[in-house]
Short mmCIF file of C-alpha atoms and ligand atoms in Angstrom, two decimals:
data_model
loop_
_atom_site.label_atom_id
_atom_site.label_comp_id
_atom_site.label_asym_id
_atom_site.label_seq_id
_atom_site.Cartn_x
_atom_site.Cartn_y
_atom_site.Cartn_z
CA UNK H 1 70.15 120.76 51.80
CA UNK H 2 69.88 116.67 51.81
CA UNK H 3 66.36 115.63 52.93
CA UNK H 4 66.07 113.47 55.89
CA UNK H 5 67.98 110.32 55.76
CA UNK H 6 66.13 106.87 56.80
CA UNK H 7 68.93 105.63 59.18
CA UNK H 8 71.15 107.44 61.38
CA UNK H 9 74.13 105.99 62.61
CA UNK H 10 75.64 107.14 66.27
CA UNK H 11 79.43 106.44 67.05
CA UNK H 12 80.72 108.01 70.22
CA UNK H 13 84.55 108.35 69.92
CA UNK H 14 87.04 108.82 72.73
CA UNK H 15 90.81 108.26 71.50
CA UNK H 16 89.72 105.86 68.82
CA UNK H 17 92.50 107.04 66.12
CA UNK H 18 92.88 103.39 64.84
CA UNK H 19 89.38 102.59 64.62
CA UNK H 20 88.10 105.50 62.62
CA UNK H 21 88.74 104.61 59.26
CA UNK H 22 87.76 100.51 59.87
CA UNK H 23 84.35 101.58 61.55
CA UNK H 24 83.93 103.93 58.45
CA UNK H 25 84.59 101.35 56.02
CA UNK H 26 82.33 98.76 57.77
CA UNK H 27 79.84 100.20 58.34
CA UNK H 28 79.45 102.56 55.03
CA UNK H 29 79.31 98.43 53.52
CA UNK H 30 76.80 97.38 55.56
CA UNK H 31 74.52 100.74 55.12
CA UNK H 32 75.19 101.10 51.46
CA UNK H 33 74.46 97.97 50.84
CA UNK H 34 70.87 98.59 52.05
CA UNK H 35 70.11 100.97 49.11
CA UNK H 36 68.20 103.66 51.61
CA UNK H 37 69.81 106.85 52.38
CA UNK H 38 71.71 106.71 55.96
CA UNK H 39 74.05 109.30 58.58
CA UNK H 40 76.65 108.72 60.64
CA UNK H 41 76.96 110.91 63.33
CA UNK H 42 80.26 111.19 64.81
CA UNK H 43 80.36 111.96 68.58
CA UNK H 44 84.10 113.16 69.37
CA UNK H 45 84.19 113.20 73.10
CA UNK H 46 87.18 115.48 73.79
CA UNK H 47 89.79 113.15 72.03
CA UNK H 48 93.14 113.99 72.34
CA UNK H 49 94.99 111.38 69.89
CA UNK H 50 94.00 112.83 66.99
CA UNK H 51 90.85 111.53 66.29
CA UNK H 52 89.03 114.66 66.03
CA UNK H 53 91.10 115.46 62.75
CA UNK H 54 90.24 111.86 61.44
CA UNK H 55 86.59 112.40 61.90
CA UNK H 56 87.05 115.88 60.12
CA UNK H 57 88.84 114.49 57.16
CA UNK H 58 86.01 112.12 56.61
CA UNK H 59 83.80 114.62 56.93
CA UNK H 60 84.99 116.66 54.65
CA UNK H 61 85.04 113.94 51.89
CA UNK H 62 81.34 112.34 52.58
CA UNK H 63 78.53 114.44 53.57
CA UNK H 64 77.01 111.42 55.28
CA UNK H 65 78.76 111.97 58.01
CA UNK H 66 77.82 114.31 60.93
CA UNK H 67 80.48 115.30 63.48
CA UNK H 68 79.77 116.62 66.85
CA UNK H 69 83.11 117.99 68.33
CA UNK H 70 83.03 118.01 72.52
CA UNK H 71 85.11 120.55 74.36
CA UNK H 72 86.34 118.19 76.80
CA UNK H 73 85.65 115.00 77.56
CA UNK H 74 81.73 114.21 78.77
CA UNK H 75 81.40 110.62 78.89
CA UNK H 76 79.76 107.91 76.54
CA UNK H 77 76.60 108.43 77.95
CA UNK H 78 76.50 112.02 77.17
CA UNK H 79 78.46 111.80 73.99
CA UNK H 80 75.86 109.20 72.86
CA UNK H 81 73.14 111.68 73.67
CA UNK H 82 74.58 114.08 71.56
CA UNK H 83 74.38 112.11 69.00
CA UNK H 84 70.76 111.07 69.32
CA UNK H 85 69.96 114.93 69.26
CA UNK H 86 71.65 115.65 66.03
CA UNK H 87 70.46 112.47 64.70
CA UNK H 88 67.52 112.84 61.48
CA UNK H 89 67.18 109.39 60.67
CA UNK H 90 63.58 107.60 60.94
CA UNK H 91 65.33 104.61 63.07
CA UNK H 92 68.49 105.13 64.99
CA UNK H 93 70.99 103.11 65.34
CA UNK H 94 73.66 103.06 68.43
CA UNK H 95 77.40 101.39 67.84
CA UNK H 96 80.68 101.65 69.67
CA UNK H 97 83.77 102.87 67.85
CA UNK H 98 86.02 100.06 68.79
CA UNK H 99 83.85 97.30 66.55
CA UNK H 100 83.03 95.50 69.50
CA UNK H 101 79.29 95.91 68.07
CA UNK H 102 79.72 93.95 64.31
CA UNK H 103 77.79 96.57 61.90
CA UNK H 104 77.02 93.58 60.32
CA UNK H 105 74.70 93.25 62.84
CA UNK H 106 72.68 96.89 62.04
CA UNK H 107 70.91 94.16 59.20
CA UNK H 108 69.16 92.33 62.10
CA UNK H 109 68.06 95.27 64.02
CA UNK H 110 66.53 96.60 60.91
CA UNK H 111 65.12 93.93 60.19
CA UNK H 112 63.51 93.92 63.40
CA UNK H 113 62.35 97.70 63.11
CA UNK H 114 60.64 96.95 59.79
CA UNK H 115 58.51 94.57 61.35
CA UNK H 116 57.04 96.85 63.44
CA UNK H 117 59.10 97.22 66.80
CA UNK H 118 60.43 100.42 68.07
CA UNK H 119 63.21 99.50 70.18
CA UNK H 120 65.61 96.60 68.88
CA UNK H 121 68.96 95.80 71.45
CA UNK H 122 71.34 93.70 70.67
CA UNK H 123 72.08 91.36 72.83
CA UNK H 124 75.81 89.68 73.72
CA UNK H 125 75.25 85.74 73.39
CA UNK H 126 79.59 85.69 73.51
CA UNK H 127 82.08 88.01 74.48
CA UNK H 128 85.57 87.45 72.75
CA UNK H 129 88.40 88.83 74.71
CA UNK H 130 87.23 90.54 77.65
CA UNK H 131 88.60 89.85 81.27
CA UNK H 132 87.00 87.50 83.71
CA UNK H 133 86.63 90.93 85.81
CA UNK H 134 84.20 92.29 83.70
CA UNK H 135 82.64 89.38 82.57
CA UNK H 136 81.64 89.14 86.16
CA UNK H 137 81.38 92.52 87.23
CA UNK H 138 78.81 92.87 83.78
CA UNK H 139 76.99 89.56 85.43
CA UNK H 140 76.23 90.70 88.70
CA UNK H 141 75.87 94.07 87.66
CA UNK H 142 72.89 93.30 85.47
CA UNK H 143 71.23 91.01 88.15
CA UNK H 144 71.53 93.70 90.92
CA UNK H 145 69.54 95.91 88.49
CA UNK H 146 67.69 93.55 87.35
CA UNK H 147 66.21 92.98 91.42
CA UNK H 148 65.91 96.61 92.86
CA UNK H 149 65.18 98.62 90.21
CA UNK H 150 61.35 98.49 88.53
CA UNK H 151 62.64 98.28 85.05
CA UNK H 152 63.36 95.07 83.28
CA UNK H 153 66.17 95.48 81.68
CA UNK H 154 67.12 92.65 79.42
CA UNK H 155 70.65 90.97 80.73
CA UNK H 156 73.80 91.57 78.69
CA UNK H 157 72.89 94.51 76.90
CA UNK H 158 74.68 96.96 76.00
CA UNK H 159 74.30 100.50 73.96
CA UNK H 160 74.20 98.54 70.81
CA UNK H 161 70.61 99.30 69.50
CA UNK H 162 68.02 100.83 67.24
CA UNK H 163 65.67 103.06 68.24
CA UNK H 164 62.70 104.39 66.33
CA UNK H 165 62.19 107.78 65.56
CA UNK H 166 59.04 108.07 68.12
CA UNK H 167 61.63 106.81 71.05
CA UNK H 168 64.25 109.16 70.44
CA UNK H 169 61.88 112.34 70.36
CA UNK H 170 61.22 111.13 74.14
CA UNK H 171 64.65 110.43 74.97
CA UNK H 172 65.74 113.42 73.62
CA UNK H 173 62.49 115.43 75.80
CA UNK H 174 64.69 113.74 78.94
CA UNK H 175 67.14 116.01 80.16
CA UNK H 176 68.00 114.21 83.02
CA UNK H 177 72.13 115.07 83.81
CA UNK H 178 73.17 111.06 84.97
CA UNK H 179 72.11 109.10 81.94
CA UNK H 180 71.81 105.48 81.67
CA UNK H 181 70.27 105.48 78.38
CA UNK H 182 70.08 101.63 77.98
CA UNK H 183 68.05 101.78 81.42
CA UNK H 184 65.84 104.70 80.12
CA UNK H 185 65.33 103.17 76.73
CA UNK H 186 63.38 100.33 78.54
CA UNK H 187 61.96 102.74 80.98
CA UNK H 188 59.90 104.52 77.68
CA UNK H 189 58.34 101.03 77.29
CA UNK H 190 56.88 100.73 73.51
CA UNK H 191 57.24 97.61 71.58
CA UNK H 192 60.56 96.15 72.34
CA UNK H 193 62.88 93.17 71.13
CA UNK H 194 65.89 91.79 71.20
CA UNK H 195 68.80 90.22 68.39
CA UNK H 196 71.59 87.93 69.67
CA UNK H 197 75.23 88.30 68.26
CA UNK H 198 78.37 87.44 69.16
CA UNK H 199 80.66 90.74 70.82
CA UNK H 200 83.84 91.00 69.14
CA UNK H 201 87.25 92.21 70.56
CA UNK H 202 88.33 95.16 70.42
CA UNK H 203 89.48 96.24 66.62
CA UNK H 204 92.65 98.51 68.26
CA UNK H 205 93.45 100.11 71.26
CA UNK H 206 92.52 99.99 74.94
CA UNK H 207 89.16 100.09 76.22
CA UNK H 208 87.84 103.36 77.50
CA UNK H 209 85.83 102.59 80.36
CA UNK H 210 88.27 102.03 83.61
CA UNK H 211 87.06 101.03 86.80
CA UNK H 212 85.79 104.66 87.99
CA UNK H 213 83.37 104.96 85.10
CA UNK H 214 81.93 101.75 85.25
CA UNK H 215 81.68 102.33 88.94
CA UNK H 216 79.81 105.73 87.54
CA UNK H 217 78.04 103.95 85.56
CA UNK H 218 76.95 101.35 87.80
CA UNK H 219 75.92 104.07 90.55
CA UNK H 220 73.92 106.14 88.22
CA UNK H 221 72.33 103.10 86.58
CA UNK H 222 71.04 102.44 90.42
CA UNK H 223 70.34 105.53 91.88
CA UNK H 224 68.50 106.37 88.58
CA UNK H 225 66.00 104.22 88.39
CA UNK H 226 65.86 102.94 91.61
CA UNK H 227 64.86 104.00 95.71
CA UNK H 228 66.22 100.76 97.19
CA UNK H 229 69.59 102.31 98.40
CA UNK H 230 67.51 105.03 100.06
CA UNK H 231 64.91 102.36 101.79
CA UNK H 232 68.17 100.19 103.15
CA UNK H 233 68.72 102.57 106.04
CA UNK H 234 65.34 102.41 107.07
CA UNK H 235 65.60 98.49 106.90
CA UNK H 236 68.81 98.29 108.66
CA UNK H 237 67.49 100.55 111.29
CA UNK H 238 64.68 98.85 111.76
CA UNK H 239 66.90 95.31 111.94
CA UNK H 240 69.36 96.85 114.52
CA UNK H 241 65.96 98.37 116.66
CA UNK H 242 64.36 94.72 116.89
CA UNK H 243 67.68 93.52 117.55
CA UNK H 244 68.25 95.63 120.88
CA UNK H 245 64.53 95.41 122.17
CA UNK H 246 64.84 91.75 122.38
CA UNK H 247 67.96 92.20 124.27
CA UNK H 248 66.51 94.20 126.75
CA UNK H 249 64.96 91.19 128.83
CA UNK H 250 68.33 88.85 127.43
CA UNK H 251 70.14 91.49 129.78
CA UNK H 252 68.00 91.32 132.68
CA UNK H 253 67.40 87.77 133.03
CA UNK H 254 71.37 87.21 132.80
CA UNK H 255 71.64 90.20 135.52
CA UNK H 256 68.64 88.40 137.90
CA UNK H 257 70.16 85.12 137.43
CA UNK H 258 73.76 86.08 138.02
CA UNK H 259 74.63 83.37 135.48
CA UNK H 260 76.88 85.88 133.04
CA UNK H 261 78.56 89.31 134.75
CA UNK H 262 77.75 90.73 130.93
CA UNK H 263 81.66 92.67 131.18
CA UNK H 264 84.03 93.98 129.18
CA UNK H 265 84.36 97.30 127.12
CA UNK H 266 84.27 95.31 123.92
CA UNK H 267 81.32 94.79 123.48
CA UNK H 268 80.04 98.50 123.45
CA UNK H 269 82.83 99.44 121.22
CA UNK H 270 81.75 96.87 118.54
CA UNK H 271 78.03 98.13 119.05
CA UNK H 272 78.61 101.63 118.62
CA UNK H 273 81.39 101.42 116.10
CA UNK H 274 78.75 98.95 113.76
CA UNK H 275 76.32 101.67 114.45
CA UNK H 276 78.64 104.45 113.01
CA UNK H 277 79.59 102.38 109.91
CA UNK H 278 76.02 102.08 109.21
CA UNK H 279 75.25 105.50 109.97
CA UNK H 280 77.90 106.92 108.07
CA UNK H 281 77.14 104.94 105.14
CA UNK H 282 73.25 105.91 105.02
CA UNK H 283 74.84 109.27 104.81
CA UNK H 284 76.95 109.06 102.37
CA UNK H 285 73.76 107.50 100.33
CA UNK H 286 71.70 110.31 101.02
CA UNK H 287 74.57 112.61 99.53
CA UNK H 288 74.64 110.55 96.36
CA UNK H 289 71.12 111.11 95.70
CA UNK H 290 71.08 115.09 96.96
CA UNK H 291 74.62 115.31 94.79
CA UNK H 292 72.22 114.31 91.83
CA UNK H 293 69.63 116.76 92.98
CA UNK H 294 72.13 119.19 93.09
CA UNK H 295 73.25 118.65 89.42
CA UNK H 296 69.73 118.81 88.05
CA UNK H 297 69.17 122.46 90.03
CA UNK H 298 72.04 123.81 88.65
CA UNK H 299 71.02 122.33 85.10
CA UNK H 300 74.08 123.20 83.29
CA UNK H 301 74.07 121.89 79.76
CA UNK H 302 74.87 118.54 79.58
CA UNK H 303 77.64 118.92 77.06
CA UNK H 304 79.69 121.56 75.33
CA UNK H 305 80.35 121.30 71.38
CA UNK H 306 83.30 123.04 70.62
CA UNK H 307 82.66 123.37 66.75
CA UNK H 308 79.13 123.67 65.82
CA UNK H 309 79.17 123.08 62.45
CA UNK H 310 75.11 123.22 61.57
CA UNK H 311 75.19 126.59 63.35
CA UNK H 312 78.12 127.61 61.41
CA UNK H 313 76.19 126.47 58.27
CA UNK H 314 73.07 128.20 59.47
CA UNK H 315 74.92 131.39 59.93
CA UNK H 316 76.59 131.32 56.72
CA UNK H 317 73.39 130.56 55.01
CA UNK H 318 72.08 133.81 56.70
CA UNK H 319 74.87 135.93 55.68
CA UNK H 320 74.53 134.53 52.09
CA UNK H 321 70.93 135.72 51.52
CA UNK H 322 71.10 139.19 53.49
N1 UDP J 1 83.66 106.38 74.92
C1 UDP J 1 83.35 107.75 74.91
N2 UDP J 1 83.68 108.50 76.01
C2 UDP J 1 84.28 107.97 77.12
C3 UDP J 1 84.55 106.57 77.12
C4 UDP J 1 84.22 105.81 76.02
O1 UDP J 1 82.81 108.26 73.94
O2 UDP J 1 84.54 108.71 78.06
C5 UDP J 1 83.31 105.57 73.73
C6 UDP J 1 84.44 104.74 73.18
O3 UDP J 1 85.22 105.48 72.25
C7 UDP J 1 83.71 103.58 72.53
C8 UDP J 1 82.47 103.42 73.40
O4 UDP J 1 82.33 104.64 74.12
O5 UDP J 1 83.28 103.91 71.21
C9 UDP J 1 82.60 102.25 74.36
O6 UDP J 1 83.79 102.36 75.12
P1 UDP J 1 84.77 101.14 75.35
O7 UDP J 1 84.89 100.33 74.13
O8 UDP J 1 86.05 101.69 75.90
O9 UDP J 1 84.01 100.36 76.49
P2 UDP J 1 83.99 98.77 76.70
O10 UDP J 1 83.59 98.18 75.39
O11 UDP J 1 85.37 98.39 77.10
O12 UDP J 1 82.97 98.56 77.76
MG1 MG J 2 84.52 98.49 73.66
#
């Protein structure tokens, strides 16, 4: 058995076939190059183009490398989380598989970790070829957070980031199904800091993360860490309440004066229909935040591996000395 490496190295990988081998390559440079002894664990999140052989093939050649084989397809968050179980290393490091993240980078972060701090994100000073959509949707995104939830989580960050040993044993004590790990790695608190760099584009392919995730994302980023969607019923309620009391004497001083017949059906209509909308939609708040409560009753593991490899090991190691 290897002893425990210094780094570990987390890739989650969904459909990355023409990444693999260029992420490999980079970032076995960058980590060789520091002379300490290093992992990469591969996360494959229910790939279906092939990608799950790639990561197999390399496995097979260089021990270094850890892969974690999904059933099905969880999601980055969870697929990163698998990773930060499996991971040994005394400082963690998380990177995307499309080389958005330069590995280059990993330097700084160390750096950063050897002088003491315990959580190290990387943060995007540029983006290179992203859309305007989600260079805006990022923006506000990170400001919304930024004012209702009680974290302060530093803007344009993404899961690019080291984590010290200490942190991850927490993280990994959170079993908490709808993960927003770059939330709950500020949540932890411990000494924290950040490295600019410059996000690249995409190495190949197409990015992973359509609309619905990033809504899923966004919505379990918010109701995570944060009661304000909960409390904005009780403030709207409160807003329409006001609003009719002081039209109570409006209406009777336009009825005693005769100055305004107050007719028509409209008006009603628009009252109660505004009233349903914003009934309807405190609803369908509540049932975000009981669907969550719902998922953390049933606590269902919060991802499958299809080929356990370790256990496999562990088994065969068992056999061996019976
Ligand atoms: N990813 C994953 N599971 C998913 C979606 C994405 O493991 O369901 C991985 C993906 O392979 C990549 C990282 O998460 O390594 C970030 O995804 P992507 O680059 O598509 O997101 P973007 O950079 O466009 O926000
Ligand atoms: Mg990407």
């Amino acid at each position: 058995m290897r002893g425990k490496p210094i780094y570990t190295i987390i890739a989650p990988i969904y459909n990355e076939i023409d990444n693999i081998q260029a992420l490999y390559d980079r970032v076995s440079a960058v980590m060789d190059g520091t002379g300490e002894s290093w992992e990469f664990v591969m996360v494959d999140d229910g790939s279906s183009d092939g990608s799950t052989a790639a990561i197999l093939d390399l496995a097979a050649k260089d021990d270094k490398i850890v892969p974690v084989i999904f059933a099905r397809n969880f999601g980055h968050q969870i697929a990163v989380t698998a990773g930060l179980d499996r991971s040994q290393g005394e400082a963690v490091i998380i990177i995307d598989a499309d080389l958005q993240d330069p590995p280059e980078v990993i330097l700084q972060l160390i750096e950063k970790w050897r002088e003491g701090y315990e959580v190290v994100y990387a943060v995007r000073s540029k983006r290179e070829g992203e859309s305007w959509f989600k260079l805006f949707s990022a923006a506000a995104f990170y400001r919304l957070i930024q004012r209702i939830t009680d974290i302060n989580l530093p803007m344009d960050t993404g899961d690019f980031r080291l984590l010290d040993r200490k942190v991850v044993q927490v993280l990994n004590g959170m079993r908490e199904k709808h993960r927003f790990l770059r939330g709950m790695s500020v949540w932890v608190g411990f000494r924290q800091t950040g490295v600019e760099y410059e996000r690249a584009e995409r190495f190949a392919g197409e990015t992973k993360y359509p609309l619905k995730k990033m809504f899923r994302l966004a919505s379990d980023a918010i109701t995570g860490f944060s009661y304000f969607p909960l409390q904005l019923a009780t403030y709207l309620g409160f807003f329409v309440a006001g609003l009719s009391i002081l039209a109570i004497p409006a209406v009777v001083i336009l009825r005693m004066t005769g100055s305004h017949p107050l007719l028509g059906q409209a008006t009603t209509l628009i009252a109660v229909l505004f009233l349903g909308g914003v009934q309807l939609i405190s609803l369908g708040i509540l049932g975000a935040y009981i669907g969550r409560l719902y998922d953390e009753a049933r606590d269902r593991p919060l991802y499958i591996v299809r080929e356990d490899l370790e256990v496999k090991q562990e088994q065969a190691d068992k056999t061996a000395g019976e």
